[in-house]
mmCIF file with all atom_site columns, C-alpha atoms in Angstrom:
data_model
loop_
_atom_site.group_PDB
_atom_site.id
_atom_site.type_symbol
_atom_site.label_atom_id
_atom_site.label_alt_id
_atom_site.label_comp_id
_atom_site.label_asym_id
_atom_site.label_entity_id
_atom_site.label_seq_id
_atom_site.pdbx_PDB_ins_code
_atom_site.Cartn_x
_atom_site.Cartn_y
_atom_site.Cartn_z
_atom_site.occupancy
_atom_site.B_iso_or_equiv
_atom_site.pdbx_formal_charge
_atom_site.auth_seq_id
_atom_site.auth_comp_id
_atom_site.auth_asym_id
_atom_site.auth_atom_id
_atom_site.pdbx_PDB_model_num
ATOM 1   C CA . MET A 1 1   ? -15.263 -9.666  -9.666  1.00 85.00 ? 245 MET A CA 1
ATOM 2   C CA . THR A 1 2   ? -12.481 -9.350  -7.014  1.00 95.00 ? 246 THR A CA 1
ATOM 3   C CA . VAL A 1 3   ? -12.028 -6.133  -5.169  1.00 97.00 ? 247 VAL A CA 1
ATOM 4   C CA . GLY A 1 4   ? -8.609  -5.620  -3.316  1.00 98.00 ? 248 GLY A CA 1
ATOM 5   C CA . ILE A 1 5   ? -6.365  -2.958  -2.108  1.00 98.00 ? 249 ILE A CA 1
ATOM 6   C CA . ILE A 1 6   ? -3.093  -2.482  -3.938  1.00 98.00 ? 250 ILE A CA 1
ATOM 7   C CA . ASP A 1 7   ? -0.434  -1.139  -1.504  1.00 97.00 ? 251 ASP A CA 1
ATOM 8   C CA . THR A 1 8   ? 1.861   1.696   -2.453  1.00 96.00 ? 252 THR A CA 1
ATOM 9   C CA . ASN A 1 9   ? 4.607   -0.525  -3.961  1.00 95.00 ? 253 ASN A CA 1
ATOM 10  C CA . ALA A 1 10  ? 2.220   -2.398  -6.156  1.00 97.00 ? 254 ALA A CA 1
ATOM 11  C CA . LEU A 1 11  ? 0.729   1.023   -7.287  1.00 97.00 ? 255 LEU A CA 1
ATOM 12  C CA . ILE A 1 12  ? 4.051   2.368   -8.201  1.00 95.00 ? 256 ILE A CA 1
ATOM 13  C CA . LEU A 1 13  ? 4.743   -0.823  -10.270 1.00 96.00 ? 257 LEU A CA 1
ATOM 14  C CA . VAL A 1 14  ? 1.213   -1.332  -11.564 1.00 95.00 ? 258 VAL A CA 1
ATOM 15  C CA . GLU A 1 15  ? 2.060   -0.726  -15.205 1.00 94.00 ? 259 GLU A CA 1
ATOM 16  C CA . ARG A 1 16  ? 4.851   -3.372  -15.070 1.00 96.00 ? 260 ARG A CA 1
ATOM 17  C CA . LEU A 1 17  ? 2.661   -5.960  -13.299 1.00 97.00 ? 261 LEU A CA 1
ATOM 18  C CA . ASP A 1 18  ? 0.610   -8.773  -14.888 1.00 95.00 ? 262 ASP A CA 1
ATOM 19  C CA . ALA A 1 19  ? -2.969  -7.689  -14.691 1.00 95.00 ? 263 ALA A CA 1
ATOM 20  C CA . ASP A 1 20  ? -4.013  -11.362 -13.899 1.00 96.00 ? 264 ASP A CA 1
ATOM 21  C CA . ASP A 1 21  ? -2.082  -10.938 -10.657 1.00 97.00 ? 265 ASP A CA 1
ATOM 22  C CA . LEU A 1 22  ? -4.194  -7.939  -9.515  1.00 97.00 ? 266 LEU A CA 1
ATOM 23  C CA . PRO A 1 23  ? -7.813  -7.629  -8.454  1.00 98.00 ? 267 PRO A CA 1
ATOM 24  C CA . ASP A 1 24  ? -10.442 -6.871  -11.017 1.00 96.00 ? 268 ASP A CA 1
ATOM 25  C CA . GLU A 1 25  ? -11.262 -3.729  -9.036  1.00 97.00 ? 269 GLU A CA 1
ATOM 26  C CA . PRO A 1 26  ? -8.204  -2.254  -7.452  1.00 97.00 ? 270 PRO A CA 1
ATOM 27  C CA . VAL A 1 27  ? -8.540  0.327   -4.726  1.00 98.00 ? 271 VAL A CA 1
ATOM 28  C CA . ILE A 1 28  ? -6.050  2.211   -2.757  1.00 98.00 ? 272 ILE A CA 1
ATOM 29  C CA . THR A 1 29  ? -6.126  3.773   0.789   1.00 98.00 ? 273 THR A CA 1
ATOM 30  C CA . SER A 1 30  ? -5.736  7.310   1.917   1.00 97.00 ? 274 SER A CA 1
ATOM 31  C CA . ILE A 1 31  ? -2.426  6.203   3.454   1.00 97.00 ? 275 ILE A CA 1
ATOM 32  C CA . THR A 1 32  ? -1.094  5.355   0.069   1.00 97.00 ? 276 THR A CA 1
ATOM 33  C CA . LEU A 1 33  ? -1.799  8.879   -1.114  1.00 96.00 ? 277 LEU A CA 1
ATOM 34  C CA . ALA A 1 34  ? -0.051  10.199  1.915   1.00 95.00 ? 278 ALA A CA 1
ATOM 35  C CA . GLU A 1 35  ? 3.018   8.017   1.247   1.00 94.00 ? 279 GLU A CA 1
ATOM 36  C CA . LEU A 1 36  ? 3.057   9.088   -2.383  1.00 96.00 ? 280 LEU A CA 1
ATOM 37  C CA . SER A 1 37  ? 2.829   12.831  -1.372  1.00 96.00 ? 281 SER A CA 1
ATOM 38  C CA . VAL A 1 38  ? 6.172   12.456  0.396   1.00 95.00 ? 282 VAL A CA 1
ATOM 39  C CA . GLY A 1 39  ? 7.889   11.412  -2.895  1.00 94.00 ? 283 GLY A CA 1
ATOM 40  C CA . PRO A 1 40  ? 8.014   14.777  -4.736  1.00 97.00 ? 284 PRO A CA 1
ATOM 41  C CA . LEU A 1 41  ? 9.124   16.524  -1.467  1.00 96.00 ? 285 LEU A CA 1
ATOM 42  C CA . VAL A 1 42  ? 12.162  14.464  -0.971  1.00 96.00 ? 286 VAL A CA 1
ATOM 43  C CA . ALA A 1 43  ? 13.325  13.821  -4.530  1.00 95.00 ? 287 ALA A CA 1
ATOM 44  C CA . THR A 1 44  ? 16.764  15.085  -5.121  1.00 94.00 ? 288 THR A CA 1
ATOM 45  C CA . ASP A 1 45  ? 16.506  15.994  -8.723  1.00 95.00 ? 289 ASP A CA 1
ATOM 46  C CA . ASP A 1 46  ? 14.015  17.888  -10.924 1.00 97.00 ? 290 ASP A CA 1
ATOM 47  C CA . HIS A 1 47  ? 13.207  14.909  -13.279 1.00 97.00 ? 291 HIS A CA 1
ATOM 48  C CA . GLU A 1 48  ? 12.535  12.513  -10.328 1.00 95.00 ? 292 GLU A CA 1
ATOM 49  C CA . ARG A 1 49  ? 10.463  15.172  -8.510  1.00 97.00 ? 293 ARG A CA 1
ATOM 50  C CA . ALA A 1 50  ? 8.260   15.584  -11.706 1.00 97.00 ? 294 ALA A CA 1
ATOM 51  C CA . SER A 1 51  ? 7.893   11.888  -12.062 1.00 95.00 ? 295 SER A CA 1
ATOM 52  C CA . ARG A 1 52  ? 6.859   11.427  -8.395  1.00 95.00 ? 296 ARG A CA 1
ATOM 53  C CA . GLN A 1 53  ? 4.343   14.331  -8.781  1.00 97.00 ? 297 GLN A CA 1
ATOM 54  C CA . ALA A 1 54  ? 2.831   12.966  -11.870 1.00 96.00 ? 298 ALA A CA 1
ATOM 55  C CA . ARG A 1 55  ? 2.382   9.495   -10.210 1.00 95.00 ? 299 ARG A CA 1
ATOM 56  C CA . LEU A 1 56  ? 0.718   11.179  -7.223  1.00 96.00 ? 300 LEU A CA 1
ATOM 57  C CA . GLN A 1 57  ? -1.587  13.240  -9.399  1.00 97.00 ? 301 GLN A CA 1
ATOM 58  C CA . GLU A 1 58  ? -2.535  10.161  -11.528 1.00 96.00 ? 302 GLU A CA 1
ATOM 59  C CA . ALA A 1 59  ? -3.370  8.233   -8.412  1.00 96.00 ? 303 ALA A CA 1
ATOM 60  C CA . GLU A 1 60  ? -5.550  11.132  -7.096  1.00 96.00 ? 304 GLU A CA 1
ATOM 61  C CA . SER A 1 61  ? -7.390  11.320  -10.463 1.00 96.00 ? 305 SER A CA 1
ATOM 62  C CA . VAL A 1 62  ? -7.923  7.602   -10.909 1.00 96.00 ? 306 VAL A CA 1
ATOM 63  C CA . PHE A 1 63  ? -8.802  6.434   -7.371  1.00 96.00 ? 307 PHE A CA 1
ATOM 64  C CA . GLU A 1 64  ? -11.212 7.418   -4.685  1.00 95.00 ? 308 GLU A CA 1
ATOM 65  C CA . PRO A 1 65  ? -9.181  6.149   -1.731  1.00 97.00 ? 309 PRO A CA 1
ATOM 66  C CA . LEU A 1 66  ? -10.499 4.256   1.204   1.00 97.00 ? 310 LEU A CA 1
ATOM 67  C CA . PRO A 1 67  ? -10.233 6.496   4.363   1.00 97.00 ? 311 PRO A CA 1
ATOM 68  C CA . PHE A 1 68  ? -8.419  5.650   7.502   1.00 97.00 ? 312 PHE A CA 1
ATOM 69  C CA . ASP A 1 69  ? -11.539 5.780   9.622   1.00 97.00 ? 313 ASP A CA 1
ATOM 70  C CA . ALA A 1 70  ? -12.635 4.768   13.074  1.00 97.00 ? 314 ALA A CA 1
ATOM 71  C CA . ALA A 1 71  ? -12.932 1.165   12.052  1.00 97.00 ? 315 ALA A CA 1
ATOM 72  C CA . ALA A 1 72  ? -9.337  1.301   10.588  1.00 97.00 ? 316 ALA A CA 1
ATOM 73  C CA . ALA A 1 73  ? -8.162  2.848   13.773  1.00 96.00 ? 317 ALA A CA 1
ATOM 74  C CA . ARG A 1 74  ? -9.572  0.025   15.853  1.00 96.00 ? 318 ARG A CA 1
ATOM 75  C CA . ALA A 1 75  ? -8.073  -2.578  13.434  1.00 96.00 ? 319 ALA A CA 1
ATOM 76  C CA . PHE A 1 76  ? -4.760  -0.666  13.832  1.00 94.00 ? 320 PHE A CA 1
ATOM 77  C CA . GLY A 1 77  ? -4.661  -1.806  17.651  1.00 93.00 ? 321 GLY A CA 1
ATOM 78  C CA . GLY A 1 78  ? -4.879  -5.462  16.660  1.00 93.00 ? 322 GLY A CA 1
ATOM 79  C CA . VAL A 1 79  ? -2.248  -4.970  13.812  1.00 93.00 ? 323 VAL A CA 1
ATOM 80  C CA . ALA A 1 80  ? 0.187   -3.170  16.256  1.00 90.00 ? 324 ALA A CA 1
ATOM 81  C CA . ALA A 1 81  ? -0.400  -5.879  18.934  1.00 91.00 ? 325 ALA A CA 1
ATOM 82  C CA . SER A 1 82  ? 0.199   -8.831  16.451  1.00 91.00 ? 326 SER A CA 1
ATOM 83  C CA . LEU A 1 83  ? 3.380   -7.103  15.264  1.00 88.00 ? 327 LEU A CA 1
ATOM 84  C CA . ARG A 1 84  ? 4.697   -6.698  18.851  1.00 88.00 ? 328 ARG A CA 1
ATOM 85  C CA . ARG A 1 85  ? 3.937   -10.322 19.483  1.00 88.00 ? 329 ARG A CA 1
ATOM 86  C CA . SER A 1 86  ? 6.019   -11.366 16.610  1.00 85.00 ? 330 SER A CA 1
ATOM 87  C CA . ASP A 1 87  ? 8.930   -8.988  17.849  1.00 85.00 ? 331 ASP A CA 1
ATOM 88  C CA . ARG A 1 88  ? 8.404   -6.416  15.063  1.00 81.00 ? 332 ARG A CA 1
ATOM 89  C CA . LYS A 1 89  ? 7.894   -2.703  15.742  1.00 75.00 ? 333 LYS A CA 1
ATOM 90  C CA . PRO A 1 90  ? 4.827   -1.213  14.211  1.00 70.00 ? 334 PRO A CA 1
ATOM 91  C CA . SER A 1 91  ? 6.580   2.191   13.743  1.00 70.00 ? 335 SER A CA 1
ATOM 92  C CA . ALA A 1 92  ? 9.261   0.748   11.521  1.00 61.00 ? 336 ALA A CA 1
ATOM 93  C CA . ARG A 1 93  ? 6.785   0.263   8.718   1.00 81.00 ? 337 ARG A CA 1
ATOM 94  C CA . ALA A 1 94  ? 4.139   2.883   9.698   1.00 89.00 ? 338 ALA A CA 1
ATOM 95  C CA . PHE A 1 95  ? 2.575   3.291   6.339   1.00 94.00 ? 339 PHE A CA 1
ATOM 96  C CA . ASP A 1 96  ? 2.366   -0.396  5.716   1.00 94.00 ? 340 ASP A CA 1
ATOM 97  C CA . VAL A 1 97  ? 0.769   -0.959  9.180   1.00 94.00 ? 341 VAL A CA 1
ATOM 98  C CA . LEU A 1 98  ? -1.866  1.708   8.433   1.00 96.00 ? 342 LEU A CA 1
ATOM 99  C CA . ILE A 1 99  ? -2.639  0.289   5.050   1.00 97.00 ? 343 ILE A CA 1
ATOM 100 C CA . ALA A 1 100 ? -2.970  -3.223  6.573   1.00 97.00 ? 344 ALA A CA 1
ATOM 101 C CA . ALA A 1 101 ? -5.291  -1.815  9.194   1.00 97.00 ? 345 ALA A CA 1
ATOM 102 C CA . THR A 1 102 ? -7.315  -0.309  6.500   1.00 98.00 ? 346 THR A CA 1
ATOM 103 C CA . ALA A 1 103 ? -7.551  -3.546  4.634   1.00 98.00 ? 347 ALA A CA 1
ATOM 104 C CA . ILE A 1 104 ? -8.610  -5.610  7.719   1.00 98.00 ? 348 ILE A CA 1
ATOM 105 C CA . ALA A 1 105 ? -11.275 -3.004  8.577   1.00 98.00 ? 349 ALA A CA 1
ATOM 106 C CA . ASN A 1 106 ? -12.768 -3.133  5.127   1.00 98.00 ? 350 ASN A CA 1
ATOM 107 C CA . GLN A 1 107 ? -12.371 -6.946  4.929   1.00 98.00 ? 351 GLN A CA 1
ATOM 108 C CA . LEU A 1 108 ? -10.413 -6.767  1.703   1.00 98.00 ? 352 LEU A CA 1
ATOM 109 C CA . PRO A 1 109 ? -7.424  -8.641  0.563   1.00 98.00 ? 353 PRO A CA 1
ATOM 110 C CA . LEU A 1 110 ? -4.142  -6.600  0.229   1.00 98.00 ? 354 LEU A CA 1
ATOM 111 C CA . TYR A 1 111 ? -1.964  -7.050  -2.864  1.00 98.00 ? 355 TYR A CA 1
ATOM 112 C CA . THR A 1 112 ? 1.677   -6.411  -2.599  1.00 98.00 ? 356 THR A CA 1
ATOM 113 C CA . CYS A 1 113 ? 4.975   -7.056  -4.172  1.00 97.00 ? 357 CYS A CA 1
ATOM 114 C CA . ASN A 1 114 ? 6.497   -6.975  -0.835  1.00 95.00 ? 358 ASN A CA 1
ATOM 115 C CA . PRO A 1 115 ? 5.047   -9.471  1.530   1.00 96.00 ? 359 PRO A CA 1
ATOM 116 C CA . ARG A 1 116 ? 7.793   -9.262  4.015   1.00 93.00 ? 360 ARG A CA 1
ATOM 117 C CA . ASP A 1 117 ? 6.479   -5.742  4.905   1.00 92.00 ? 361 ASP A CA 1
ATOM 118 C CA . TYR A 1 118 ? 3.313   -7.447  6.306   1.00 94.00 ? 362 TYR A CA 1
ATOM 119 C CA . VAL A 1 119 ? 4.843   -10.484 8.143   1.00 91.00 ? 363 VAL A CA 1
ATOM 120 C CA . GLY A 1 120 ? 3.318   -10.995 11.508  1.00 90.00 ? 364 GLY A CA 1
ATOM 121 C CA . ILE A 1 121 ? 0.091   -9.187  10.956  1.00 94.00 ? 365 ILE A CA 1
ATOM 122 C CA . ASP A 1 122 ? -2.815  -11.433 12.176  1.00 93.00 ? 366 ASP A CA 1
ATOM 123 C CA . GLY A 1 123 ? -6.041  -11.448 10.204  1.00 95.00 ? 367 GLY A CA 1
ATOM 124 C CA . LEU A 1 124 ? -4.639  -9.809  7.003   1.00 97.00 ? 368 LEU A CA 1
ATOM 125 C CA . ASP A 1 125 ? -5.640  -11.441 3.863   1.00 97.00 ? 369 ASP A CA 1
ATOM 126 C CA . LEU A 1 126 ? -2.267  -10.872 1.838   1.00 98.00 ? 370 LEU A CA 1
ATOM 127 C CA . VAL A 1 127 ? -1.883  -11.648 -1.795  1.00 98.00 ? 371 VAL A CA 1
ATOM 128 C CA . GLU A 1 128 ? 1.626   -11.782 -3.092  1.00 97.00 ? 372 GLU A CA 1
ATOM 129 C CA . VAL A 1 129 ? 1.973   -10.240 -6.497  1.00 97.00 ? 373 VAL A CA 1
ATOM 130 C CA . PRO A 1 130 ? 5.157   -11.309 -8.347  1.00 97.00 ? 374 PRO A CA 1
ATOM 131 C CA . HIS A 1 131 ? 7.708   -8.417  -8.518  1.00 95.00 ? 375 HIS A CA 1
ATOM 132 C CA . PRO A 1 132 ? 8.496   -7.640  -12.198 1.00 94.00 ? 376 PRO A CA 1
ATOM 133 C CA . ASP A 1 133 ? 12.247  -7.553  -11.490 1.00 93.00 ? 377 ASP A CA 1
ATOM 134 C CA . ALA A 1 134 ? 12.242  -10.973 -9.752  1.00 85.00 ? 378 ALA A CA 1
#
């Protein structure tokens, strides 16, 4: 049985993804919950706000997220350094960088539909999930 972290984008698209492309036991990070919590607050219309709130509440009820803990904080240093070496700014993709650090700290693969978000991160076991619109 494979355990793996699905990033925020994959979680949002999960109902449209092929289950065979995902881990048997998907987990999320507390960073994904943080990222999802922004959605309802910045939505410009009531329908979208309600949809984003429902997605957040579903994720909160289905998953027990991995924390961004001391091990993830230490892994973040390596992630940020590897991005700087590849001329990318860690702050440009702050949520993705923190999710990647959590994956590295927990020694879990990270599943995403947007592998470009993680280019240049050393030590990350990245699994590309085909985007449903591709």
